[in-house]
Short mmCIF file of C-alpha atoms in Angstrom, two decimals:
data_model
loop_
_atom_site.label_atom_id
_atom_site.label_comp_id
_atom_site.label_asym_id
_atom_site.label_seq_id
_atom_site.Cartn_x
_atom_site.Cartn_y
_atom_site.Cartn_z
CA UNK A 298 53.67 45.56 -27.01
CA UNK A 299 54.46 41.85 -26.91
CA UNK A 300 53.44 41.52 -23.25
CA UNK A 301 50.18 43.30 -23.96
CA UNK A 302 49.08 40.83 -26.64
CA UNK A 303 50.29 37.79 -24.73
CA UNK A 304 48.27 38.74 -21.65
CA UNK A 305 45.03 39.51 -23.49
CA UNK A 306 43.90 35.88 -24.09
CA UNK A 307 44.51 35.13 -20.42
CA UNK A 308 42.30 38.03 -19.37
CA UNK A 309 39.56 36.95 -21.80
CA UNK A 310 39.81 33.35 -20.58
CA UNK A 311 39.54 34.46 -16.96
CA UNK A 312 36.60 36.72 -17.79
CA UNK A 313 34.84 33.85 -19.57
CA UNK A 314 35.41 31.58 -16.56
CA UNK A 315 33.93 34.09 -14.11
CA UNK A 316 30.96 34.74 -16.43
CA UNK A 317 30.28 31.02 -16.71
CA UNK A 318 30.66 30.57 -12.94
CA UNK A 319 28.32 33.52 -12.30
CA UNK A 320 25.60 32.06 -14.57
CA UNK A 321 26.04 28.59 -13.11
CA UNK A 322 25.74 29.82 -9.50
CA UNK A 323 22.74 31.97 -10.41
CA UNK A 324 21.02 28.93 -11.90
CA UNK A 325 21.89 26.76 -8.88
CA UNK A 326 20.66 29.18 -6.23
CA UNK A 327 17.80 30.74 -8.20
CA UNK A 328 16.32 34.13 -7.45
CA UNK A 329 15.02 35.04 -4.02
CA UNK A 330 14.17 38.72 -3.87
CA UNK A 331 11.91 38.47 -0.81
CA UNK A 332 13.32 40.38 2.18
CA UNK A 333 14.85 38.23 4.93
CA UNK A 334 16.99 38.70 8.03
CA UNK A 335 20.73 38.20 7.66
CA UNK A 336 23.51 38.36 10.25
CA UNK A 337 25.78 41.41 9.92
CA UNK A 338 28.48 40.94 7.32
CA UNK A 339 26.84 37.89 5.67
CA UNK A 340 26.78 39.33 2.15
CA UNK A 341 30.40 40.47 2.47
CA UNK A 342 31.56 37.06 3.68
CA UNK A 343 29.29 35.13 1.29
CA UNK A 344 28.72 37.22 -1.87
CA UNK A 345 25.76 36.28 -4.03
CA UNK A 346 25.19 34.47 -6.31
CA UNK A 347 28.44 32.57 -5.64
CA UNK A 348 27.15 31.68 -2.17
CA UNK A 349 23.58 30.95 -1.08
CA UNK A 350 21.48 33.51 0.73
CA UNK A 351 21.37 33.19 4.51
CA UNK A 352 17.77 31.97 4.26
CA UNK A 353 18.76 29.08 1.97
CA UNK A 354 21.84 28.31 4.07
CA UNK A 355 19.75 28.23 7.25
CA UNK A 356 17.15 26.01 5.56
CA UNK A 357 19.80 23.52 4.41
CA UNK A 358 21.42 23.53 7.83
CA UNK A 359 18.04 22.93 9.47
CA UNK A 360 17.31 20.00 7.14
CA UNK A 361 20.76 18.55 7.84
CA UNK A 362 20.23 18.82 11.60
CA UNK A 363 16.75 17.28 11.33
CA UNK A 364 18.19 14.42 9.28
CA UNK A 365 20.95 13.91 11.84
CA UNK A 366 18.39 13.97 14.63
CA UNK A 367 16.18 11.44 12.85
CA UNK A 368 19.15 9.15 12.22
CA UNK A 369 20.13 9.35 15.89
CA UNK A 370 16.62 8.37 16.98
CA UNK A 371 16.44 5.46 14.52
CA UNK A 372 19.92 4.27 15.51
CA UNK A 373 19.05 4.19 19.20
CA UNK A 374 15.96 2.08 18.37
CA UNK A 375 17.26 -0.29 15.66
CA UNK A 376 20.97 -0.43 16.40
CA UNK A 377 23.34 -1.90 13.79
CA UNK A 378 20.90 -1.74 10.87
CA UNK A 379 20.94 2.06 11.09
CA UNK A 380 24.71 2.30 11.65
CA UNK A 381 27.13 3.01 8.76
CA UNK A 382 27.36 -0.18 6.74
CA UNK A 383 23.89 -1.27 7.78
CA UNK A 384 21.03 -1.88 5.33
CA UNK A 385 18.83 0.97 6.55
CA UNK A 386 21.77 3.39 6.56
CA UNK A 387 22.64 2.40 2.99
CA UNK A 388 19.03 2.91 1.91
CA UNK A 389 19.02 6.40 3.45
CA UNK A 390 22.33 7.30 1.76
CA UNK A 391 20.92 6.06 -1.57
CA UNK A 392 17.86 8.30 -1.27
CA UNK A 393 19.89 11.38 -0.30
CA UNK A 394 22.36 10.77 -3.14
CA UNK A 395 19.45 10.27 -5.56
CA UNK A 396 17.98 13.61 -4.52
CA UNK A 397 21.34 15.31 -5.15
CA UNK A 398 21.74 13.54 -8.51
CA UNK A 399 18.26 14.68 -9.51
CA UNK A 400 19.10 18.25 -8.54
CA UNK A 401 22.21 18.18 -10.75
CA UNK A 402 20.17 16.91 -13.71
CA UNK A 403 17.48 19.55 -13.13
CA UNK A 404 20.11 22.24 -13.79
CA UNK A 405 20.22 21.03 -17.40
CA UNK A 406 16.38 21.40 -17.67
CA UNK A 407 16.15 17.59 -18.09
CA UNK A 408 13.81 15.76 -15.68
CA UNK A 409 15.38 15.33 -12.24
CA UNK A 410 14.10 11.75 -12.07
CA UNK A 411 16.67 10.71 -14.69
CA UNK A 412 19.47 11.79 -12.37
CA UNK A 413 17.82 9.93 -9.49
CA UNK A 414 17.52 6.74 -11.52
CA UNK A 415 21.11 6.91 -12.79
CA UNK A 416 22.36 7.57 -9.24
CA UNK A 417 20.67 4.35 -8.09
CA UNK A 418 22.17 2.36 -10.98
CA UNK A 419 25.68 3.75 -10.37
CA UNK A 420 25.61 3.18 -6.61
CA UNK A 421 24.42 -0.40 -7.07
CA UNK A 422 27.06 -1.27 -9.66
CA UNK A 423 30.05 0.26 -7.86
CA UNK A 424 29.11 -1.56 -4.67
CA UNK A 425 28.03 1.43 -2.59
CA UNK A 426 24.58 0.00 -1.89
CA UNK A 427 23.07 -3.46 -1.83
CA UNK A 428 19.50 -4.06 -0.71
CA UNK A 429 19.25 -7.30 1.23
CA UNK A 430 16.27 -9.63 0.76
CA UNK A 431 15.23 -8.92 4.34
CA UNK A 432 14.53 -5.33 3.29
CA UNK A 433 12.60 -6.19 0.13
CA UNK A 434 9.31 -5.84 2.01
CA UNK A 435 10.34 -2.35 3.20
CA UNK A 436 11.26 -1.28 -0.33
CA UNK A 437 8.05 -2.79 -1.72
CA UNK A 438 5.91 -0.88 0.79
CA UNK A 439 7.76 2.37 0.05
CA UNK A 440 6.93 1.91 -3.65
CA UNK A 441 3.26 1.37 -2.81
CA UNK A 442 3.18 4.56 -0.74
CA UNK A 443 4.82 6.42 -3.66
CA UNK A 444 2.17 4.98 -5.98
CA UNK A 445 -0.61 6.29 -3.70
CA UNK A 446 0.96 9.76 -3.82
CA UNK A 447 1.34 9.64 -7.63
CA UNK A 448 -2.27 8.59 -8.20
CA UNK A 449 -3.69 11.01 -5.63
CA UNK A 450 -1.91 13.89 -7.34
CA UNK A 451 -3.23 12.69 -10.69
CA UNK A 452 -6.80 12.65 -9.36
CA UNK A 453 -6.55 16.06 -7.67
CA UNK A 454 -5.09 17.65 -10.78
CA UNK A 455 -7.91 16.57 -13.09
CA UNK A 456 -10.18 19.55 -13.64
CA UNK A 457 -13.84 18.40 -13.67
CA UNK A 458 -14.87 21.31 -15.88
CA UNK A 459 -12.12 20.56 -18.39
CA UNK A 460 -13.06 16.88 -18.52
CA UNK A 461 -16.67 17.83 -19.09
CA UNK A 462 -15.70 20.01 -22.04
CA UNK A 463 -13.36 17.34 -23.42
CA UNK A 464 -15.60 14.38 -22.58
CA UNK A 465 -15.26 12.82 -26.04
CA UNK A 466 -11.68 13.68 -26.95
CA UNK A 467 -10.00 12.69 -23.69
CA UNK A 468 -11.28 9.07 -23.45
CA UNK A 469 -10.72 8.49 -27.16
CA UNK A 470 -7.17 9.85 -27.27
CA UNK A 471 -6.41 8.38 -23.87
CA UNK A 472 -7.55 4.78 -24.14
CA UNK A 473 -7.23 3.77 -27.81
CA UNK A 474 -3.49 4.62 -28.22
CA UNK A 475 -2.88 3.13 -24.75
CA UNK A 476 -4.48 -0.16 -25.80
CA UNK A 477 -2.57 -0.22 -29.09
CA UNK A 478 0.82 0.35 -27.42
CA UNK A 479 0.09 -2.26 -24.72
CA UNK A 480 -0.87 -4.85 -27.38
CA UNK A 481 2.18 -4.04 -29.53
CA UNK A 482 4.54 -4.48 -26.56
CA UNK A 483 2.84 -7.76 -25.59
CA UNK A 484 3.07 -9.18 -29.12
CA UNK A 485 6.68 -8.10 -29.74
CA UNK A 486 7.97 -9.34 -26.39
CA UNK A 487 6.20 -12.66 -26.99
CA UNK A 488 7.99 -13.30 -30.30
CA UNK A 489 11.28 -11.45 -29.74
CA UNK A 490 11.96 -12.10 -26.05
CA UNK A 491 9.96 -15.32 -25.60
CA UNK A 492 7.87 -13.91 -22.77
CA UNK A 493 4.59 -15.77 -22.13
CA UNK A 494 1.46 -13.92 -23.20
CA UNK A 495 0.45 -13.09 -19.63
CA UNK A 496 3.91 -11.59 -18.95
CA UNK A 497 3.76 -9.66 -22.23
CA UNK A 498 0.44 -8.06 -21.31
CA UNK A 499 1.74 -7.42 -17.80
CA UNK A 500 4.68 -5.50 -19.32
CA UNK A 501 2.51 -3.77 -21.92
CA UNK A 502 0.11 -2.46 -19.26
CA UNK A 503 3.04 -0.84 -17.45
CA UNK A 504 4.93 0.53 -20.48
CA UNK A 505 1.84 2.19 -22.02
CA UNK A 506 1.50 4.73 -19.19
CA UNK A 507 2.53 8.36 -19.78
CA UNK A 508 4.49 10.26 -17.10
CA UNK A 509 3.11 13.65 -15.99
CA UNK A 510 6.35 14.15 -14.01
CA UNK A 511 8.19 14.57 -17.33
CA UNK A 512 5.49 16.26 -19.38
CA UNK A 513 4.24 18.92 -16.94
CA UNK A 514 7.37 21.09 -16.46
CA UNK A 515 7.90 21.25 -20.24
CA UNK A 516 4.25 22.17 -20.86
CA UNK A 517 4.47 24.76 -18.11
CA UNK A 518 7.25 26.57 -19.95
CA UNK A 519 5.41 26.40 -23.27
CA UNK A 520 2.14 27.52 -21.72
CA UNK A 521 3.84 30.53 -20.10
CA UNK A 522 4.85 31.64 -23.62
CA UNK A 523 1.31 31.14 -24.93
CA UNK A 524 1.82 28.01 -27.03
CA UNK A 525 -1.25 25.80 -27.47
CA UNK A 526 -3.35 27.65 -24.90
CA UNK A 527 -6.14 28.72 -27.28
CA UNK A 528 -7.18 25.11 -27.99
CA UNK A 529 -6.46 23.82 -24.50
CA UNK A 530 -3.75 21.42 -25.68
CA UNK A 531 -1.81 21.44 -22.37
CA UNK A 532 -4.98 20.47 -20.51
CA UNK A 533 -5.79 17.74 -23.01
CA UNK A 534 -2.31 16.21 -22.70
CA UNK A 535 -2.41 16.22 -18.89
CA UNK A 536 -5.94 14.81 -18.69
CA UNK A 537 -5.03 11.94 -21.01
CA UNK A 538 -1.85 11.16 -19.07
CA UNK A 539 -3.94 10.91 -15.90
CA UNK A 540 -6.35 8.47 -17.57
CA UNK A 541 -3.37 6.50 -18.94
CA UNK A 542 -1.90 6.16 -15.47
CA UNK A 543 -5.21 5.01 -13.96
CA UNK A 544 -5.74 2.46 -16.76
CA UNK A 545 -2.18 1.13 -16.50
CA UNK A 546 -2.28 0.69 -12.75
CA UNK A 547 -5.74 -0.91 -12.75
CA UNK A 548 -5.03 -3.38 -15.58
CA UNK A 549 -1.61 -4.16 -14.12
CA UNK A 550 -3.22 -4.99 -10.78
CA UNK A 551 -5.81 -7.27 -12.40
CA UNK A 552 -3.20 -9.13 -14.47
CA UNK A 553 -0.92 -9.44 -11.45
CA UNK A 554 -3.75 -10.96 -9.39
CA UNK A 555 -4.36 -13.59 -12.09
CA UNK A 556 -0.62 -14.31 -12.52
CA UNK A 557 0.32 -14.80 -8.91
CA UNK A 558 -2.87 -16.42 -7.61
CA UNK A 559 -3.33 -19.19 -10.17
CA UNK A 560 -5.08 -21.55 -7.74
CA UNK A 561 -8.15 -19.34 -7.50
CA UNK A 562 -11.48 -20.69 -8.76
CA UNK A 563 -11.89 -20.24 -12.54
CA UNK A 564 -15.12 -18.26 -12.37
CA UNK A 565 -13.55 -15.94 -9.80
CA UNK A 566 -10.55 -15.35 -12.09
CA UNK A 567 -12.92 -14.49 -14.94
CA UNK A 568 -14.91 -12.05 -12.80
CA UNK A 569 -11.86 -10.61 -11.08
CA UNK A 570 -11.47 -7.77 -13.58
CA UNK A 571 -15.07 -6.46 -13.39
CA UNK A 572 -15.12 -6.93 -9.60
CA UNK A 573 -11.88 -4.94 -9.22
CA UNK A 574 -13.14 -2.11 -11.43
CA UNK A 575 -16.57 -1.86 -9.79
CA UNK A 576 -15.18 -2.31 -6.28
CA UNK A 577 -12.37 0.20 -6.77
CA UNK A 578 -14.59 2.86 -8.31
CA UNK A 579 -17.27 2.25 -5.69
CA UNK A 580 -14.90 2.66 -2.75
CA UNK A 581 -13.24 5.70 -4.34
CA UNK A 582 -16.52 7.49 -5.05
CA UNK A 583 -17.80 6.73 -1.53
CA UNK A 584 -14.60 7.95 0.11
CA UNK A 585 -14.51 11.08 -2.05
CA UNK A 586 -18.15 11.82 -1.23
CA UNK A 587 -17.40 11.36 2.48
CA UNK A 588 -14.57 13.89 2.21
CA UNK A 589 -17.20 16.47 1.25
CA UNK A 590 -18.72 16.32 4.73
CA UNK A 591 -15.83 15.10 6.91
CA UNK A 592 -14.21 17.27 8.12
CA UNK A 593 -16.67 20.17 8.18
CA UNK A 594 -15.62 22.86 5.71
CA UNK A 595 -15.34 25.57 8.40
CA UNK A 596 -13.11 23.53 10.69
CA UNK A 597 -9.81 25.35 11.43
CA UNK A 598 -7.99 22.01 10.99
CA UNK A 599 -9.79 21.25 7.73
CA UNK A 600 -6.70 21.16 5.43
CA UNK A 601 -4.52 18.72 7.42
CA UNK A 602 -7.53 16.49 8.12
CA UNK A 603 -8.48 16.39 4.42
CA UNK A 604 -4.87 15.51 3.57
CA UNK A 605 -4.91 12.67 6.11
CA UNK A 606 -8.33 11.48 4.88
CA UNK A 607 -7.10 11.14 1.30
CA UNK A 608 -3.73 9.68 2.27
CA UNK A 609 -5.22 7.20 4.74
CA UNK A 610 -8.00 6.17 2.36
CA UNK A 611 -5.50 5.69 -0.48
CA UNK A 612 -3.16 3.57 1.64
CA UNK A 613 -6.06 1.45 2.89
CA UNK A 614 -7.31 0.96 -0.69
CA UNK A 615 -3.90 -0.13 -2.09
CA UNK A 616 -2.76 -2.32 0.81
CA UNK A 617 -6.28 -3.65 1.44
CA UNK A 618 -6.92 -4.59 -2.19
CA UNK A 619 -3.65 -6.56 -2.22
CA UNK A 620 -4.68 -8.36 0.97
CA UNK A 621 -7.98 -9.53 -0.60
CA UNK A 622 -6.26 -10.36 -3.91
CA UNK A 623 -7.92 -7.59 -5.93
CA UNK A 624 -4.80 -5.62 -6.83
CA UNK A 625 -6.45 -3.53 -9.55
CA UNK A 626 -9.16 -2.13 -7.27
CA UNK A 627 -6.92 -0.11 -4.93
CA UNK A 628 -5.24 2.20 -7.48
CA UNK A 629 -8.60 2.89 -9.17
CA UNK A 630 -10.06 3.77 -5.78
CA UNK A 631 -7.21 6.23 -5.10
CA UNK A 632 -7.73 8.14 -8.37
CA UNK A 633 -11.53 8.10 -7.99
CA UNK A 634 -11.43 9.31 -4.37
CA UNK A 635 -9.04 12.17 -5.22
CA UNK A 636 -11.09 13.25 -8.25
CA UNK A 637 -14.47 13.12 -6.48
CA UNK A 638 -13.03 15.00 -3.49
CA UNK A 639 -11.62 17.66 -5.81
CA UNK A 640 -15.01 17.95 -7.53
CA UNK A 641 -16.85 18.59 -4.26
CA UNK A 642 -14.16 20.88 -2.86
CA UNK A 643 -14.33 22.93 -6.04
CA UNK A 644 -18.03 23.47 -5.42
CA UNK A 645 -17.18 24.63 -1.90
CA UNK A 646 -14.82 27.30 -3.24
CA UNK A 647 -11.46 25.58 -3.74
CA UNK A 648 -10.19 25.97 -7.29
CA UNK A 649 -8.22 23.19 -8.96
CA UNK A 650 -5.26 25.53 -9.35
CA UNK A 651 -5.39 26.61 -5.68
CA UNK A 652 -5.93 23.42 -3.70
CA UNK A 653 -3.86 23.22 -0.48
CA UNK A 654 -4.37 19.44 -0.30
CA UNK A 655 -2.74 19.08 -3.74
CA UNK A 656 0.15 21.24 -2.49
CA UNK A 657 0.60 18.89 0.49
CA UNK A 658 0.80 15.87 -1.82
CA UNK A 659 3.30 17.77 -3.96
CA UNK A 660 5.50 18.02 -0.85
CA UNK A 661 5.02 14.28 -0.19
CA UNK A 662 6.15 13.61 -3.76
CA UNK A 663 9.31 15.70 -3.28
CA UNK A 664 10.20 13.27 -0.46
CA UNK A 665 9.22 10.03 -2.18
CA UNK A 666 10.45 10.81 -5.72
CA UNK A 667 14.16 10.19 -4.93
CA UNK A 668 13.20 7.13 -2.87
CA UNK A 669 11.21 5.61 -5.74
CA UNK A 670 13.69 6.27 -8.55
CA UNK A 671 16.81 5.69 -6.48
CA UNK A 672 15.60 2.29 -5.27
CA UNK A 673 14.39 1.33 -8.75
CA UNK A 674 17.79 2.14 -10.24
CA UNK A 675 19.52 0.17 -7.48
CA UNK A 676 17.80 -3.00 -8.66
CA UNK A 677 19.63 -2.94 -12.01
CA UNK A 678 22.89 -4.90 -12.06
CA UNK A 679 24.70 -4.15 -15.30
CA UNK A 680 26.98 -7.21 -15.16
CA UNK A 681 23.90 -9.46 -15.08
CA UNK A 682 22.20 -7.86 -18.09
CA UNK A 683 22.05 -9.85 -21.32
CA UNK A 684 22.93 -7.91 -24.46
CA UNK A 685 20.13 -9.63 -26.34
CA UNK A 686 17.55 -8.51 -23.76
CA UNK A 687 18.78 -4.93 -23.95
CA UNK A 688 18.81 -4.42 -27.72
CA UNK A 689 15.64 -6.41 -28.37
CA UNK A 690 13.95 -4.59 -25.49
CA UNK A 691 14.93 -1.24 -27.00
CA UNK A 692 13.58 -2.42 -30.38
CA UNK A 693 10.24 -3.33 -28.77
CA UNK A 694 10.05 0.06 -27.04
CA UNK A 695 10.84 2.02 -30.20
CA UNK A 696 8.30 0.04 -32.22
CA UNK A 697 5.64 0.60 -29.56
CA UNK A 698 6.33 4.35 -29.45
CA UNK A 699 6.27 4.77 -33.25
CA UNK A 700 3.04 2.81 -33.61
CA UNK A 701 1.45 4.75 -30.75
CA UNK A 702 2.44 8.08 -32.34
CA UNK A 703 0.86 7.04 -35.65
CA UNK A 704 -2.24 5.71 -33.87
CA UNK A 705 -2.68 8.94 -31.91
CA UNK A 706 -2.53 11.01 -35.10
CA UNK A 707 -5.09 8.74 -36.80
CA UNK A 708 -7.41 8.69 -33.76
CA UNK A 709 -7.32 12.50 -33.74
CA UNK A 710 -8.93 12.62 -37.20
CA UNK A 711 -12.25 14.42 -36.94
CA UNK A 712 -11.20 16.67 -34.07
CA UNK A 713 -10.46 20.37 -34.26
CA UNK A 714 -6.72 19.73 -34.11
CA UNK A 715 -4.55 20.39 -37.13
CA UNK A 716 -1.81 17.96 -38.22
CA UNK A 717 1.01 19.78 -36.41
CA UNK A 718 -0.93 19.79 -33.13
CA UNK A 719 -1.70 16.08 -33.47
CA UNK A 720 1.99 15.34 -34.01
CA UNK A 721 2.94 17.39 -30.94
CA UNK A 722 0.35 15.65 -28.76
CA UNK A 723 1.49 12.24 -29.99
CA UNK A 724 5.16 13.06 -29.28
CA UNK A 725 4.39 14.41 -25.81
CA UNK A 726 2.89 11.05 -24.79
CA UNK A 727 6.09 9.10 -25.43
CA UNK A 728 7.64 9.92 -22.01
CA UNK A 729 7.70 7.12 -19.42
CA UNK A 730 8.80 7.42 -15.79
CA UNK A 731 6.68 7.37 -12.63
CA UNK A 732 4.30 4.45 -13.23
CA UNK A 733 7.10 2.34 -14.72
CA UNK A 734 9.32 2.95 -11.67
CA UNK A 735 6.48 2.17 -9.26
CA UNK A 736 5.12 -0.97 -10.98
CA UNK A 737 8.11 -2.60 -12.71
CA UNK A 738 9.63 -4.14 -9.57
CA UNK A 739 6.32 -5.58 -8.30
CA UNK A 740 6.85 -8.78 -10.29
CA UNK A 741 10.22 -9.34 -8.62
CA UNK A 742 8.52 -8.98 -5.25
CA UNK A 743 5.92 -11.62 -6.09
CA UNK A 744 7.81 -14.36 -7.96
CA UNK A 745 9.21 -17.45 -6.28
CA UNK A 746 12.99 -16.84 -5.92
CA UNK A 747 13.54 -20.59 -6.32
CA UNK A 748 11.97 -20.58 -9.80
CA UNK A 749 14.72 -19.33 -12.17
CA UNK A 750 12.38 -19.01 -15.16
CA UNK A 751 9.92 -16.76 -13.30
CA UNK A 752 12.81 -14.71 -11.91
CA UNK A 753 14.15 -14.30 -15.48
CA UNK A 754 10.76 -13.04 -16.69
CA UNK A 755 10.50 -10.59 -13.79
CA UNK A 756 14.03 -9.30 -14.36
CA UNK A 757 13.32 -8.86 -18.07
CA UNK A 758 10.23 -6.78 -17.25
CA UNK A 759 12.28 -4.72 -14.81
CA UNK A 760 15.08 -4.14 -17.33
CA UNK A 761 12.76 -3.03 -20.13
CA UNK A 762 10.89 -0.64 -17.82
CA UNK A 763 14.15 0.98 -16.67
CA UNK A 764 15.29 1.24 -20.30
CA UNK A 765 11.97 2.93 -21.16
CA UNK A 766 12.62 5.58 -18.50
CA UNK A 767 16.24 6.19 -19.52
CA UNK A 768 15.32 6.47 -23.23
CA UNK A 769 11.97 8.22 -23.28
CA UNK A 770 12.07 10.61 -20.29
CA UNK A 771 14.93 12.81 -21.57
CA UNK A 772 13.89 12.30 -25.20
CA UNK A 773 10.30 13.25 -24.38
CA UNK A 774 11.34 16.37 -22.48
CA UNK A 775 13.61 17.48 -25.33
CA UNK A 776 10.99 16.73 -28.00
CA UNK A 777 8.30 18.72 -26.17
CA UNK A 778 10.63 21.67 -25.59
CA UNK A 779 11.96 21.81 -29.16
CA UNK A 780 8.83 20.88 -31.12
CA UNK A 781 6.34 22.99 -29.13
CA UNK A 782 7.30 26.38 -30.66
CA UNK A 783 7.37 24.83 -34.15
CA UNK A 784 4.14 22.82 -34.00
CA UNK A 785 1.82 24.82 -31.72
CA UNK A 786 0.11 28.12 -32.40
CA UNK A 787 1.20 30.96 -30.13
CA UNK A 788 -1.45 33.29 -28.75
CA UNK A 789 -0.88 37.00 -29.27
CA UNK A 790 -0.93 37.60 -25.51
CA UNK A 791 0.90 34.86 -23.56
CA UNK A 792 -1.02 33.70 -20.52
CA UNK A 793 1.17 34.26 -17.49
CA UNK A 794 0.43 32.29 -14.33
CA UNK A 795 -0.50 34.23 -11.19
CA UNK A 796 2.34 35.48 -9.02
CA UNK A 797 1.72 32.85 -6.37
CA UNK A 798 2.59 30.07 -8.80
CA UNK A 799 6.06 31.38 -9.56
CA UNK A 800 7.35 30.67 -6.07
CA UNK A 801 6.92 26.91 -6.23
CA UNK A 802 7.73 23.98 -8.48
CA UNK A 803 5.73 23.67 -11.72
CA UNK A 804 2.99 21.09 -11.36
CA UNK A 805 -0.03 19.86 -13.24
CA UNK A 806 -2.08 22.54 -11.53
CA UNK A 807 0.01 25.23 -13.26
CA UNK A 808 -1.76 24.43 -16.54
CA UNK A 809 -5.12 26.12 -16.30
CA UNK A 810 -8.10 26.27 -18.61
CA UNK A 811 -8.10 29.76 -20.04
CA UNK A 812 -9.73 30.83 -23.31
CA UNK A 813 -10.18 27.23 -24.40
CA UNK A 814 -12.61 25.88 -26.96
CA UNK A 815 -15.36 23.43 -26.05
CA UNK A 816 -14.79 19.74 -26.70
CA UNK A 817 -12.68 19.36 -29.82
CA UNK A 818 -14.83 16.58 -31.27
CA UNK A 819 -18.07 18.47 -30.78
CA UNK A 820 -16.61 21.64 -32.28
CA UNK A 821 -15.52 19.81 -35.41
CA UNK A 822 -18.89 18.09 -35.78
CA UNK A 823 -20.77 21.35 -35.40
CA UNK A 824 -18.75 22.93 -38.21
CA UNK A 825 -19.61 20.18 -40.66
CA UNK A 826 -22.40 21.16 -43.10
#
């Protein structure tokens, strides 16, 4: 009898361990019920879900071999820089480690980009990676390419029909809270951190952007359960985040041009903003219109050529606008070109939720996401941080978020949204990530390294932007996930996405416009006596 009772806890403990391991492995490998070829005895030697399927194993092995092949080619061309211990080799290791760190974080349902950012910070501060000044130009150009991909995806994922229906609500909820948060950050950093006004507005224009990379997966899960679909709240949130990103990047570019080209003629500095806006929109609309006719819609190589048209046009706009000292024009052109192209392609039969060009840019983002966040994290050196900068920076961020939440609720007065829905929308726009990672280091790239005061300002901007990602990205994801079921109305029949969507990563295009009301402002006005 004694042996029986002594052995029981051990059996239960072992059973608990295997149950936990089973669930963990199932979550890691996911479900793949599609039939595939396997060598004889594979399942016996590698039982699922404890081991990956042969298809996943073969895919990982193929990627490893391709990576090894690419490294071998680069090493034979560049030599020591690509060898272990070299700068290029260290950069590659950082990006691979960031991807793995992001994957680990994604298992917790938190945004993968947090893991990528933390991986970069850890590797920098334990001495595993150090980016030399000679490679700053490489890193800077990689960030610009990532920015083109971010903004192109934002433009392609804006539904023209949804924007038409929400033509009053989206600009109002998108621009007014953005302006308020940017001004609050500028004022607080001026008086708390002693940043000059121009640096405060530079920081405010970056911080005020909302990150679709954090918001979309959470909204996807809520939408699948039917929360907020009847009033089109997921679409409203995504549309506003796209406008936020475009405004942040454009204003940031204009301010940066004024900051780092102070010897320009006064009248040109005054007109630089309008010229950048008109020039950027003009180029974007023209390029998007051209994509309607080139390539021809029946061409068998239409999809890859359309991808290259948008990618090439976006890169030319961003790099070209910097070359002519109109930094704000390029990002605006990228968003405009993607949106206009999407508009015309929709008329030709491509739906917003079934656009192969958008899928291609989603794949590009899977490659550049760990590069962007890993490199951004690697620029933070903890031993050089000032405690005052950190806690005052956090105070500025929290004040900006709280004031923006209140402003969003007040701006929503008069719409068809109830108080709970306004609170949810305001909370969902607190998440920062992609734009902050892409734009924060640009000041460090531009300042004179021999001017310690300018370097201090640039490092302060960088620190606060990284803090904004670390604080708001996980907090935003958790707030959306927990508050959605409590604050949003659930439809009686949840709207499930088509089967084709379940096989790939959730994206902005997974949030469709189904059974939605017309513009919220117009609906409310029509109901008034």
